[in-house]
Coordinates of C-alpha atoms in Angstrom, one line a residue:
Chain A
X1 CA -37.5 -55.3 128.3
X2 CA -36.3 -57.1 131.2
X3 CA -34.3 -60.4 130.5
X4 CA -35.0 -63.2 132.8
X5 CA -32.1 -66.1 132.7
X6 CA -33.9 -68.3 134.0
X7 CA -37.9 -67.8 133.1
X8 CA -37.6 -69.5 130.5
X9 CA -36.3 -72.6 131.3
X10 CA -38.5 -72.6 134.0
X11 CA -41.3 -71.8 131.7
X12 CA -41.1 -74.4 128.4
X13 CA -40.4 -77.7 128.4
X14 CA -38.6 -77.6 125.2
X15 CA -36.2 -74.8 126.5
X16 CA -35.6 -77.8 129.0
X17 CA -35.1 -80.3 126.9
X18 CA -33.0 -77.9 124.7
X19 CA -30.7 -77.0 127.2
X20 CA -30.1 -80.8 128.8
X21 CA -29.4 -82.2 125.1
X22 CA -26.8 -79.2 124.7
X23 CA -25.4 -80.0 128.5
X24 CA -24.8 -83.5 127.2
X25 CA -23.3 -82.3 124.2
X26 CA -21.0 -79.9 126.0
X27 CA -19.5 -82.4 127.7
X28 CA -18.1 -85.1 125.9
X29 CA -17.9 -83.3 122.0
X30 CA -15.5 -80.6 122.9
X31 CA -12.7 -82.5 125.1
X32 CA -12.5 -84.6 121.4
X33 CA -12.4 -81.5 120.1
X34 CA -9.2 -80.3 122.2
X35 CA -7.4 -83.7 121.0
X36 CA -8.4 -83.3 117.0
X37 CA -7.0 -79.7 117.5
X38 CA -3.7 -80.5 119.3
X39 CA -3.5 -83.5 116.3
X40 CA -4.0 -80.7 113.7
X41 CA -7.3 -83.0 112.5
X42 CA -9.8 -80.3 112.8
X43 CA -10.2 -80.5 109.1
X44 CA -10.8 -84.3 108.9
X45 CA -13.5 -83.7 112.1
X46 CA -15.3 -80.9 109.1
X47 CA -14.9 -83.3 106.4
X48 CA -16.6 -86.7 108.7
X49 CA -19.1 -84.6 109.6
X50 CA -20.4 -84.0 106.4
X51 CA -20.2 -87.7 105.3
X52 CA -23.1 -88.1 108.0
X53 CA -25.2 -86.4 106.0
X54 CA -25.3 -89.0 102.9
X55 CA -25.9 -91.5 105.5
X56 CA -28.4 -89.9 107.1
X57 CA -30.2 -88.7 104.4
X58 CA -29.9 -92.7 102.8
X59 CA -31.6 -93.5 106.3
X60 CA -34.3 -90.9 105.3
X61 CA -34.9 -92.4 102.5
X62 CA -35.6 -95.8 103.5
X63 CA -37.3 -95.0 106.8
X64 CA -38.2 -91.2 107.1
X65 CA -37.5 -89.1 109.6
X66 CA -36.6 -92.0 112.2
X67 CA -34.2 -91.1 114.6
X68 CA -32.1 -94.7 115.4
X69 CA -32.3 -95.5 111.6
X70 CA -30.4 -91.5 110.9
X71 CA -28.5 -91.9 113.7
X72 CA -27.3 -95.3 112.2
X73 CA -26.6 -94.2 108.8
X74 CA -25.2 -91.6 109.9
X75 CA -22.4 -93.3 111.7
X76 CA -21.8 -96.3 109.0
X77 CA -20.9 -93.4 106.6
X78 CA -19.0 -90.8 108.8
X79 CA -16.5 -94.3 109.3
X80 CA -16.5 -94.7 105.7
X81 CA -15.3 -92.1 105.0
X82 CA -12.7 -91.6 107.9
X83 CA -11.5 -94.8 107.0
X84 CA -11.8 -94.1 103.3
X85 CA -10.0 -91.1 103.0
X86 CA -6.8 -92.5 105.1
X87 CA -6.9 -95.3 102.7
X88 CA -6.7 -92.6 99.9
X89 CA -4.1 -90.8 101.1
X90 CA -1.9 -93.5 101.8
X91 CA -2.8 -94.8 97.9
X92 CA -2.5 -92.1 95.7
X93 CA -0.1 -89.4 95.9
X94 CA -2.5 -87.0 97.2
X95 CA -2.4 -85.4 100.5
X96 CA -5.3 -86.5 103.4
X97 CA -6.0 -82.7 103.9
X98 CA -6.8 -82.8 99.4
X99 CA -8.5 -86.0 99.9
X100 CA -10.7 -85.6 103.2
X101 CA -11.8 -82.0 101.1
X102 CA -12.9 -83.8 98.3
X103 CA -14.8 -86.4 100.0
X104 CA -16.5 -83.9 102.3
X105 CA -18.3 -81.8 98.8
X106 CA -18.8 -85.1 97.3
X107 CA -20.8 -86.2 100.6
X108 CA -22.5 -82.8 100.8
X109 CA -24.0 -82.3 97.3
X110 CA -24.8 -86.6 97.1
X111 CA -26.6 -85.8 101.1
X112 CA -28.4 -82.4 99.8
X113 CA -29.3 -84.4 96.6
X114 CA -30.3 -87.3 98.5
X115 CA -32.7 -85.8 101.0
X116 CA -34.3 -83.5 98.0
X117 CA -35.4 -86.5 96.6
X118 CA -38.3 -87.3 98.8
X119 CA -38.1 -84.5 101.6
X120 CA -39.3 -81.4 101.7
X121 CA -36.8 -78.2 102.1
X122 CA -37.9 -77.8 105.4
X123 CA -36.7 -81.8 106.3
X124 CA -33.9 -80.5 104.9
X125 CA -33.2 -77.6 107.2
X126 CA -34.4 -79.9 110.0
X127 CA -31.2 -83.0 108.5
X128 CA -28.4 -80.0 107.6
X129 CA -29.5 -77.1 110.7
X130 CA -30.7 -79.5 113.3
X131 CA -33.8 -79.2 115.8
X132 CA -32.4 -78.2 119.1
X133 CA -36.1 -76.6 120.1
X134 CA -37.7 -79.8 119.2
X135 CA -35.7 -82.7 120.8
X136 CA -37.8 -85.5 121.9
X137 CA -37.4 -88.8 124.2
X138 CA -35.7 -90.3 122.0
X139 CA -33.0 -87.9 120.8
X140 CA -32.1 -87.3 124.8
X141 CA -31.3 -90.2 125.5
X142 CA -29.1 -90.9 122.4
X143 CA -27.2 -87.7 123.8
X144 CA -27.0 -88.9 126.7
X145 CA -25.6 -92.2 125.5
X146 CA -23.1 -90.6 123.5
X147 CA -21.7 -88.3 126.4
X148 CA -21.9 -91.3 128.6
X149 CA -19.9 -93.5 125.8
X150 CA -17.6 -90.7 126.0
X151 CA -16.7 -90.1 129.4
X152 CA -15.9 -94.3 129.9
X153 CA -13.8 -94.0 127.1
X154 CA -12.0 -91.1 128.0
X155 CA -11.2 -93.1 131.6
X156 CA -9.8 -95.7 129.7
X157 CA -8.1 -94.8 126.6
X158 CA -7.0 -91.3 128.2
X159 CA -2.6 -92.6 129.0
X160 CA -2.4 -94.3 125.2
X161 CA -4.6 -91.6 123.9
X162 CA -1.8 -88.7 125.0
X163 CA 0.6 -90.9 124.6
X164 CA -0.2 -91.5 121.1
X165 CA -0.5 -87.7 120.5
X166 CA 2.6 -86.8 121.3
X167 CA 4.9 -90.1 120.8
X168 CA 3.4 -92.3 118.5
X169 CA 6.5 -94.4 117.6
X170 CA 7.3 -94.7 121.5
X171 CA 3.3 -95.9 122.1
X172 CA 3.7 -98.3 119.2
X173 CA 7.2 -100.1 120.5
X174 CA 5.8 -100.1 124.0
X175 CA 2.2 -101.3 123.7
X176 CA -0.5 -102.5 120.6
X177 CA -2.8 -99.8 121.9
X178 CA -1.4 -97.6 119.3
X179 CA -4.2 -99.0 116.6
X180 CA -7.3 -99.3 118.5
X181 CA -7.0 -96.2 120.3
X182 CA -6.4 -94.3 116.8
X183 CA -9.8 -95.8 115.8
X184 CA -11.7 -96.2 118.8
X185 CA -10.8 -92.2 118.9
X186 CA -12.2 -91.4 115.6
X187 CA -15.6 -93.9 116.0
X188 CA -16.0 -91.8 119.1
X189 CA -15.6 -88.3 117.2
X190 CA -18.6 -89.6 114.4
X191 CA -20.7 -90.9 117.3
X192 CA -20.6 -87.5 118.5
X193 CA -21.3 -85.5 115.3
X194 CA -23.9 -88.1 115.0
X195 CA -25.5 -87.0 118.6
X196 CA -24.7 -83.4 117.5
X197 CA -26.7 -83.4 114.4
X198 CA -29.9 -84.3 116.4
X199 CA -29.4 -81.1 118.3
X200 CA -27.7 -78.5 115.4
X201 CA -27.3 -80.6 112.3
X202 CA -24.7 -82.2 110.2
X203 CA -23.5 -78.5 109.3
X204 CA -23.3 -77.1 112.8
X205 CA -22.7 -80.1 114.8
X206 CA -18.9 -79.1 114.2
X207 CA -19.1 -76.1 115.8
X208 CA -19.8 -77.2 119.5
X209 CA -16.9 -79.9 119.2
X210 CA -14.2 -77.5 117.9
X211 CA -15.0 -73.5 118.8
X212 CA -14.8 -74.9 122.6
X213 CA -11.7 -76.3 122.0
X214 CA -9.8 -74.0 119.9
X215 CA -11.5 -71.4 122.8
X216 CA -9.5 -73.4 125.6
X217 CA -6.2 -73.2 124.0
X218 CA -6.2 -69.8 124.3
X219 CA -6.9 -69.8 127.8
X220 CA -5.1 -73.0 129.3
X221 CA -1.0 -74.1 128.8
X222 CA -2.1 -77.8 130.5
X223 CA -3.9 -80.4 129.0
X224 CA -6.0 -80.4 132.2
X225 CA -6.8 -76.9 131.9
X226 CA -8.0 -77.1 128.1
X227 CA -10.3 -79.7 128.5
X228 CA -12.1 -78.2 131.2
X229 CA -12.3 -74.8 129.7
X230 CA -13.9 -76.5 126.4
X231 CA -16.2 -78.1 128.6
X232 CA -16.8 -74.5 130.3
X233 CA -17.1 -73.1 126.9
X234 CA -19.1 -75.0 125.1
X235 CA -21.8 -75.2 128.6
X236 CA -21.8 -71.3 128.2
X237 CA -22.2 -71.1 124.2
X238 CA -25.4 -73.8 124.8
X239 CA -27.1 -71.5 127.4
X240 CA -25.9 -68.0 125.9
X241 CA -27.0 -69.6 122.4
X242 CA -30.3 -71.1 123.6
X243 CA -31.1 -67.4 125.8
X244 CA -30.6 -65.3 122.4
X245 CA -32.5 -67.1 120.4
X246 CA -35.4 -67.2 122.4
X247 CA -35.1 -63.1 123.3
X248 CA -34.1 -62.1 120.2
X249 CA -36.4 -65.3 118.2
X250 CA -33.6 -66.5 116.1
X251 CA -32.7 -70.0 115.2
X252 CA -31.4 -71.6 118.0
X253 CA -28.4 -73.8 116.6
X254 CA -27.1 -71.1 114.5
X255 CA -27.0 -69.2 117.9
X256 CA -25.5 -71.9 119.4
X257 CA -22.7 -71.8 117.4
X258 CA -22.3 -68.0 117.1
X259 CA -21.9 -67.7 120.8
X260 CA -19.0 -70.3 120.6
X261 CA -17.5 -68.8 117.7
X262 CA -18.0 -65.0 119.9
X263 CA -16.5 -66.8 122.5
X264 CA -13.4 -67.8 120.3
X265 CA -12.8 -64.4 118.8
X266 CA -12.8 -62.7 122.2
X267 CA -10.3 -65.1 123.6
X268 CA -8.1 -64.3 120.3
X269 CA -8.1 -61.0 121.6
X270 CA -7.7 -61.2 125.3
X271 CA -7.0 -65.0 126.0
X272 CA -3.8 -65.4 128.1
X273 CA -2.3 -68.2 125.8
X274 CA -0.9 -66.3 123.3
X275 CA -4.2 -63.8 122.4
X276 CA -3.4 -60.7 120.1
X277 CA -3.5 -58.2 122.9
X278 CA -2.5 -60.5 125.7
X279 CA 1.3 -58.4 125.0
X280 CA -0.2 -54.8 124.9
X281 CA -2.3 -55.4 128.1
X282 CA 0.5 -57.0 130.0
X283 CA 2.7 -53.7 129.1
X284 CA -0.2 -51.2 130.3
X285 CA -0.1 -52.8 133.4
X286 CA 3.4 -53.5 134.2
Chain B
X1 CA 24.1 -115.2 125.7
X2 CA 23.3 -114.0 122.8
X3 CA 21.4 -110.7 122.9
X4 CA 20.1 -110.4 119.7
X5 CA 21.5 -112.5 116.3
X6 CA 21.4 -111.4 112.5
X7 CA 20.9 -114.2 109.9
X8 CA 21.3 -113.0 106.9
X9 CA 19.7 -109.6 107.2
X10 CA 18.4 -107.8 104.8
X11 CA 16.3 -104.7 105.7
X12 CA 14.6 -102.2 103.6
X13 CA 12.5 -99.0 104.1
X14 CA 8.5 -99.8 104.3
X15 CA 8.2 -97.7 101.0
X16 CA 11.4 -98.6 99.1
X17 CA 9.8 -101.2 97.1
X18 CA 11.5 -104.0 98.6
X19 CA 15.0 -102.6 97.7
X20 CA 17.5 -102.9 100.6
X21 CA 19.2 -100.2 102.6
X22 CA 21.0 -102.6 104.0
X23 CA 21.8 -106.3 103.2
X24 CA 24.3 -109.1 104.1
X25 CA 24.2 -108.8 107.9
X26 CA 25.5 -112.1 109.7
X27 CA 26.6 -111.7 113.2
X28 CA 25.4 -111.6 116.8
X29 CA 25.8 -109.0 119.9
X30 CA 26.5 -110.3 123.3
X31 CA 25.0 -109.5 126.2
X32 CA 26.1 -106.5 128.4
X33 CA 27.8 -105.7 124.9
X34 CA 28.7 -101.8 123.8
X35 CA 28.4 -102.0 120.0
X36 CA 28.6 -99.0 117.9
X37 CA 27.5 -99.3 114.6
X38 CA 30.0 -97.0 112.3
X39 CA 29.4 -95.8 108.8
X40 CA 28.4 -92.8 106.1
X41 CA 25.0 -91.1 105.2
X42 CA 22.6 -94.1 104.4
X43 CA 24.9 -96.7 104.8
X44 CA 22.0 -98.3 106.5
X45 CA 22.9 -97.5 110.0
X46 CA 19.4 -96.4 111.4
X47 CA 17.3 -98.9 109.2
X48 CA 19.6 -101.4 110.9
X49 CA 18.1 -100.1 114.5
X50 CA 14.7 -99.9 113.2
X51 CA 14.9 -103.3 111.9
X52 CA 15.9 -104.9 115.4
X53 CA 12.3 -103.6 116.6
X54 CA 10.3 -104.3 113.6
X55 CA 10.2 -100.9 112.2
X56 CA 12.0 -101.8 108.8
X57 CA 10.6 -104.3 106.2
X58 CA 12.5 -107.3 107.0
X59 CA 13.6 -108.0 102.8
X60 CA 15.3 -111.4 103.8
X61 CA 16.8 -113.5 107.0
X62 CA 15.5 -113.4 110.8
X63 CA 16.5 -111.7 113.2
X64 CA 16.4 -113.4 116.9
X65 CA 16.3 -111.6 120.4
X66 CA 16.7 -115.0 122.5
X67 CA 13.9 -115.0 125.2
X68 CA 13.1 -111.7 124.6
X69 CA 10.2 -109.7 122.5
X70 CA 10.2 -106.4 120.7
X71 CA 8.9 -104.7 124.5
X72 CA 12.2 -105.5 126.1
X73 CA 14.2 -103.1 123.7
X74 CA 14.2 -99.3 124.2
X75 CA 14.3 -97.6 120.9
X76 CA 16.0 -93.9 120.8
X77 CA 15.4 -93.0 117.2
X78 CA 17.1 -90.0 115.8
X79 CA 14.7 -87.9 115.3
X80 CA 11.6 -89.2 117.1
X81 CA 8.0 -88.4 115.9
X82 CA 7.7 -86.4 119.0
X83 CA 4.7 -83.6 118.6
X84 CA 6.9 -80.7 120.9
X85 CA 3.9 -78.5 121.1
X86 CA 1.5 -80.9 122.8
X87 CA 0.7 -79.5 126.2
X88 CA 2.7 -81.9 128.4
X89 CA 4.7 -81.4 131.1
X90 CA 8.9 -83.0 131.2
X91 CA 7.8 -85.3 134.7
X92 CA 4.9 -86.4 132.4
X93 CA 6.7 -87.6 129.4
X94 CA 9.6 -89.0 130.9
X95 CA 7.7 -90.8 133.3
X96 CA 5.7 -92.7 130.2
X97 CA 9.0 -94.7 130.3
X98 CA 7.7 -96.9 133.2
X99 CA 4.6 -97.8 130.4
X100 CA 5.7 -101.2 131.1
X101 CA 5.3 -101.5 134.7
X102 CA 2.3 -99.3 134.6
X103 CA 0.2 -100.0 131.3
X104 CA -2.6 -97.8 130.9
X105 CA -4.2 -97.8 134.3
X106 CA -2.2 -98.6 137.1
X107 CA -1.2 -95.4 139.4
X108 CA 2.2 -93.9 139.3
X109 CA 2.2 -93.8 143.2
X110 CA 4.7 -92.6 145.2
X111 CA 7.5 -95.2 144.5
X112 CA 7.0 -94.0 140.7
X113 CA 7.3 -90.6 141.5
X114 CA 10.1 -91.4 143.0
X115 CA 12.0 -93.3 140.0
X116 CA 11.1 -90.5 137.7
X117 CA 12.4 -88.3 139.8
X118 CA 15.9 -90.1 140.3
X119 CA 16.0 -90.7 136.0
X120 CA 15.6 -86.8 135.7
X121 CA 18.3 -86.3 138.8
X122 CA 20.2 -88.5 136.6
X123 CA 20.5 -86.3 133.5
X124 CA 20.6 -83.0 135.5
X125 CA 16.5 -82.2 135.1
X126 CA 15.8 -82.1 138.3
X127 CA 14.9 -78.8 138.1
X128 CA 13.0 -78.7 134.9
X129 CA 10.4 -81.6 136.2
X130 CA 7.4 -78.9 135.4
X131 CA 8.3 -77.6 132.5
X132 CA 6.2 -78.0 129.3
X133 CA 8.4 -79.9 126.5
X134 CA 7.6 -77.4 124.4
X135 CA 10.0 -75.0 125.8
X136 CA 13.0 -77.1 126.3
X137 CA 16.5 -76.8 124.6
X138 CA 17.3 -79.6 122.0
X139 CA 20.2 -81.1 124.2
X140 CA 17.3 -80.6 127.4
X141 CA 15.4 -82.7 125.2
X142 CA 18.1 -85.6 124.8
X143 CA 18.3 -85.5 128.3
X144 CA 14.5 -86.0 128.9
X145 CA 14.8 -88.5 126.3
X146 CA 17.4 -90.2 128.0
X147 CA 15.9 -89.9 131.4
X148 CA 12.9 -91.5 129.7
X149 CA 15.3 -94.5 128.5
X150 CA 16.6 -94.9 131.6
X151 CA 12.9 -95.6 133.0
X152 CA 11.5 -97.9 130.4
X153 CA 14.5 -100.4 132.3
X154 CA 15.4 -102.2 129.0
X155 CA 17.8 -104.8 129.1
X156 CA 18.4 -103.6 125.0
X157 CA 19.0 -100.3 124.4
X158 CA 19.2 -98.9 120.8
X159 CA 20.3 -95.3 120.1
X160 CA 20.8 -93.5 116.8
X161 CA 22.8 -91.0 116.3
X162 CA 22.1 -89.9 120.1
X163 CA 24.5 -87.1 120.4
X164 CA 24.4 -85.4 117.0
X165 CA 22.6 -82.4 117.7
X166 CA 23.8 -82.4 121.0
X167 CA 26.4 -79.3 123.4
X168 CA 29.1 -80.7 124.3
X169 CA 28.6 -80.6 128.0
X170 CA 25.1 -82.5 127.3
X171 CA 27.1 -85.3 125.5
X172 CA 29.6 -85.7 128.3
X173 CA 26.7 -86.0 131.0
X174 CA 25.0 -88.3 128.4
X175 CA 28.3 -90.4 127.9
X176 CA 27.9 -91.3 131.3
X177 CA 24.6 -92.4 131.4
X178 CA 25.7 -94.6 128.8
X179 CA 28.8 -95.9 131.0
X180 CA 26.0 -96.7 133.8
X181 CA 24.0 -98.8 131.3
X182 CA 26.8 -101.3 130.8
X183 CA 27.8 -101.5 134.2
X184 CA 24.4 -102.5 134.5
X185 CA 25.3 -105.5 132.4
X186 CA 22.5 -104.3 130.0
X187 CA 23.1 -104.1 125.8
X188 CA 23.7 -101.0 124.5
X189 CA 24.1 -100.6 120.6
X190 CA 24.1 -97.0 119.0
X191 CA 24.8 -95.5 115.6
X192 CA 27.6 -92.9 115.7
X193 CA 30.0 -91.4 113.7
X194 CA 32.9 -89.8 116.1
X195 CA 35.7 -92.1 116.0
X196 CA 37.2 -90.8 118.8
X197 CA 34.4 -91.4 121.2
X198 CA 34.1 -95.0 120.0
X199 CA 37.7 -95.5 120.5
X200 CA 37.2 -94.2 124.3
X201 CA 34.1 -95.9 124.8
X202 CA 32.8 -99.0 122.5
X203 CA 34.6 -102.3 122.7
X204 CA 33.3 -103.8 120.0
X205 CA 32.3 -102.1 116.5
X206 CA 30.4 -102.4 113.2
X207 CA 31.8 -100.8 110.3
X208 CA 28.4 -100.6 107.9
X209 CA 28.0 -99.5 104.0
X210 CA 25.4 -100.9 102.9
X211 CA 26.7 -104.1 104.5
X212 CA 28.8 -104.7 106.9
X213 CA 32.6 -104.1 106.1
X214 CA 34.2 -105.1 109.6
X215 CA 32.7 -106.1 113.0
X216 CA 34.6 -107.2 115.8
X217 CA 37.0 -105.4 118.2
X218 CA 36.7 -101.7 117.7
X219 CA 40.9 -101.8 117.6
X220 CA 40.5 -104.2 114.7
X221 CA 37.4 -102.7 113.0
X222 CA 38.9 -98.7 113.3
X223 CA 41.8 -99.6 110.9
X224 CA 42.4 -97.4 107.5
X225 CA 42.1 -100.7 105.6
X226 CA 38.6 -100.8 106.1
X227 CA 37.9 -96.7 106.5
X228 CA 39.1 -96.5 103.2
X229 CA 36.8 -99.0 101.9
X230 CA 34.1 -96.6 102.5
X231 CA 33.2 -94.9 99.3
X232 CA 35.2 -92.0 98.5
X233 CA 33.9 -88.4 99.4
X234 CA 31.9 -89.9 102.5
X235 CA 33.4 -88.4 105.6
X236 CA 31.9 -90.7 108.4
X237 CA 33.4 -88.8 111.3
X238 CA 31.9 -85.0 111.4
X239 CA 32.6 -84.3 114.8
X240 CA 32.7 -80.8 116.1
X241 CA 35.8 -80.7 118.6
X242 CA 38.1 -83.9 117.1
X243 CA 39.2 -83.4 113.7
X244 CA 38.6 -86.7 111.8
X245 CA 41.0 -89.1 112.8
X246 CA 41.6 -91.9 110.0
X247 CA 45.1 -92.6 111.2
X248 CA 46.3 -95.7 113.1
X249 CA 44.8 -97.0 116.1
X250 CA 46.6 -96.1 119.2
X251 CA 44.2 -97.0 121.8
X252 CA 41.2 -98.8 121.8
X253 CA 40.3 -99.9 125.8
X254 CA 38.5 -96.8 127.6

């Protein structure tokens, strides 16, 4: 068997439409993804994503499987609970890392439960596994929204935003864009998981914002460099993912994902920043 | 003028339940003033600092920064909530000092360049502009703090504790840059705890436990009448090279 690249792009519309969804996608969810893994927050990004799915799934409930009305729900609960679970932490003695955890497996099994109430178990695969084959109009162009969203805010906010990351005390005495930026940075993280979960579900929608980025760390010493290697990255997982599936006829978002996490695990082994055999390699050669 | 003024200051930490860490403070600092603010482990020294820009829950009084806001003071806390393995570069950081001049927009441009440049010349970085801050020296680090200070062109400057974890040769270059600032005719006021370089350096002194005990003329304030009044066991001067020196004051002008 001969594998074509291209063919079949060229030949399916949905392969199309598959691959410009995951092009959207590649660029504006993983260069959050660099920032919520330089601010140790990749856990908080697992636990918002999940809290889509309650929302979503309330959405479903009211309104079927309607894209602005999930897409809505979605995002008014992935806020919640971001907001929630900061509130928590600050209130009880709890850490956020116990708290965000236990909001993200009450979210899950209230979602799950929610979405068995009227769907069927294949609406559910669609709400937790995502439809990346079947993206219509509709869902485009909310991807495309989203990465456009993105991109403006990542021209505006992008001084405060580093700033913030590595001297929050000194951003706070010098400006007030210390609060909104925190915010605006985390409404911009659900909007993408919301985006994401159109294309590869609440569950995987995670992957394509943080395998890209942990992926660029280990190739890049610059914050330049790691946000476009997560770009790179996640654009290569989406076409590598999207070519598998349809050789091999496996599900296309798991693929998705697997090719970003296959990604990740080569450049723990050979990725220049601090890779596993990065040390031996350099002594064969020197 | 009056550079900043202290009516009856209490201040307290944000989750201290209102108690004070430091109460009873009445008193002003002039302008183009070197203060140092003297006194043991938690006699309020730093909460003092953070309270001047409105990092400390203000428990009672006001305090005033005549025709100036919290923006015009540069704040060098003692151990800053500075993430050291975020990927940025030393000519980066520092030159977040001209935030004020450049907000979040405006370019750096060559003139900017330029300054940073000069403010990393001026603690002897001028070599280390592009290296990553994760792989500097903690008395490097002073300096690109200090280099950053020097940018953000405060007429207030607050430091705590700035030469604590600090070489020897970094705190003499530091010293300097310190010297510059009040030739500058700006306001300098930093929490030490070496009596020897207060003596040398700081006209005018705070001695703080919990309140104040003396402020005034360092030669008045460094006196054993009121070092002993700070409670017993508390040795507030732990300098490396001068053993503590409680006696007499010999000399107090630089």
């Amino acid at each position: 068997m001969t594998v074509d690249l291209l063919a079949p792009f060229a030949e399916f519309a949905f392969m199309r439409r598959a691959l410009v969804g995951c092009v959207a996608l590649s660029i504006s969810a993983p260069p959050l993804g660099v920032f919520l893994v330089l601010r140790r927050m990749s856990l908080m990004t697992d636990s918002m994503s999940h809290a889509i799915l309650p929302g979503a799934a309330l959405a479903f409930l009211a309104a079927g499987l309607s894209l602005p009305a999930m897409a809505a729900g979605g995002l008014v609960a992935g806020l919640a609970v971001a907001l929630l679970s900061g509130f928590v932490a600050r209130a009880t003695i709890l850490r956020e890392d116990a708290s965000l955890a236990a909001f993200y497996l009450i979210s899950l099994a209230l979602g799950v439960m929610l979405v068995s109430l009227r769907g069927s178990n294949v609406d559910l695969l669609h709400i937790l596994f995502g439809t990346v084959l079947g993206l219509d109009d509709q869902a485009l162009i909310l991807l495309g929204a989203v990465a456009t969203t993105t991109l403006v805010w990542f021209a505006v906010a992008y001084r405060p935003l580093v700033l913030e990351c590595v001297d929050p005390l000194f951003l706070r005495l010098v400006s007030r864009a210390s609060g909104p930026v925190h915010l605006s940075f985390l409404a911009l993280v659900v909007l993408n998981l919301v985006g994401g979960f159109q294309a590869l579900g609440t569950m995987l929608a995670v992957g394509i914002m943080l395998l890209p980025a942990v992926t660029a760390r280990l190739w890049s010493a610059t914050l330049p460099g790691m946000l476009a290697t997560s770009v790179l990255a996640g654009l290569l997982s989406s076409v590598a993912g999207l070519l598998v599936s349809y050789y091999a006829d496996l599900p296309s978002g798991p693929a998705i994902v697997l090719a970003a996490g296959a990604l990740y695990l080569v450049s723990a082994l050979i990725g220049p920043q601090g890779g596993v055999f990065v040390p031996v390699l350099r002594r064969a050669r020197g | 003028m009056t550079a900043l003024a202290f009516h009856g200051v209490a201040l307290g930490h944000p989750g201290g339940g209102g108690r004070p860490a430091v109460e009873d403070v009445d008193g002003s600092v002039a302008d183009g003033e070197l203060l140092a603010v003297l006194g043991p482990n938690g006699a309020g020294k730093s909460t003092l600092l953070r309270g001047i820009v409105g990092d400390a829950l203000l428990v009672a009084g006001r305090i005033e920064r005549p025709g100036r806001t919290i923006a015009d003071i540069a704040y060098l806390p003692q151990r800053p909530e500075i993430d050291r393995t975020f990927p940025i570069g030393v000519f980066d950081f520092v030159a977040a000092g001209l935030w004020r001049r450049l907000g979040a927009f405006r370019r750096l441009g060559a003139a900017g360049a330029a300054r940073v440049e000069a403010a990393l010349g001026r603690v002897g970085l001028a070599d280390l502009a592009g290296r990553p801050i994760g792989a500097l020296s903690g008395g490097q680090m002073q300096r690109v703090l200090f280099a950053r200070t020097i940018l953000q062109d405060a007429p207030v400057i607050l430091l705590d504790e700035p030469f604590t974890a600090v070489d020897a040769h970094t705190t003499q270059d530091l010293v300097q840059v310190l010297l510059d600032w009040r030739r500058e005719g700006r306001t300098v006021v930093a929490a030490l705890h070496d009596l020897a370089q207060v003596r040398a350096h700081f006209p005018r002194a705070l001695l703080l436990a919990g309140r104040p005990i003396a402020w005034g003329a360092t030669a008045d304030v460094l006196v054993p009448a009121h070092l002993d009044r700070m409670r017993p066991g508390d040795a507030i001067c732990q300098h490396d090279h001068a053993p503590p020196d409680l006696g007499p004051v010999r000399s107090a002008a630089p």
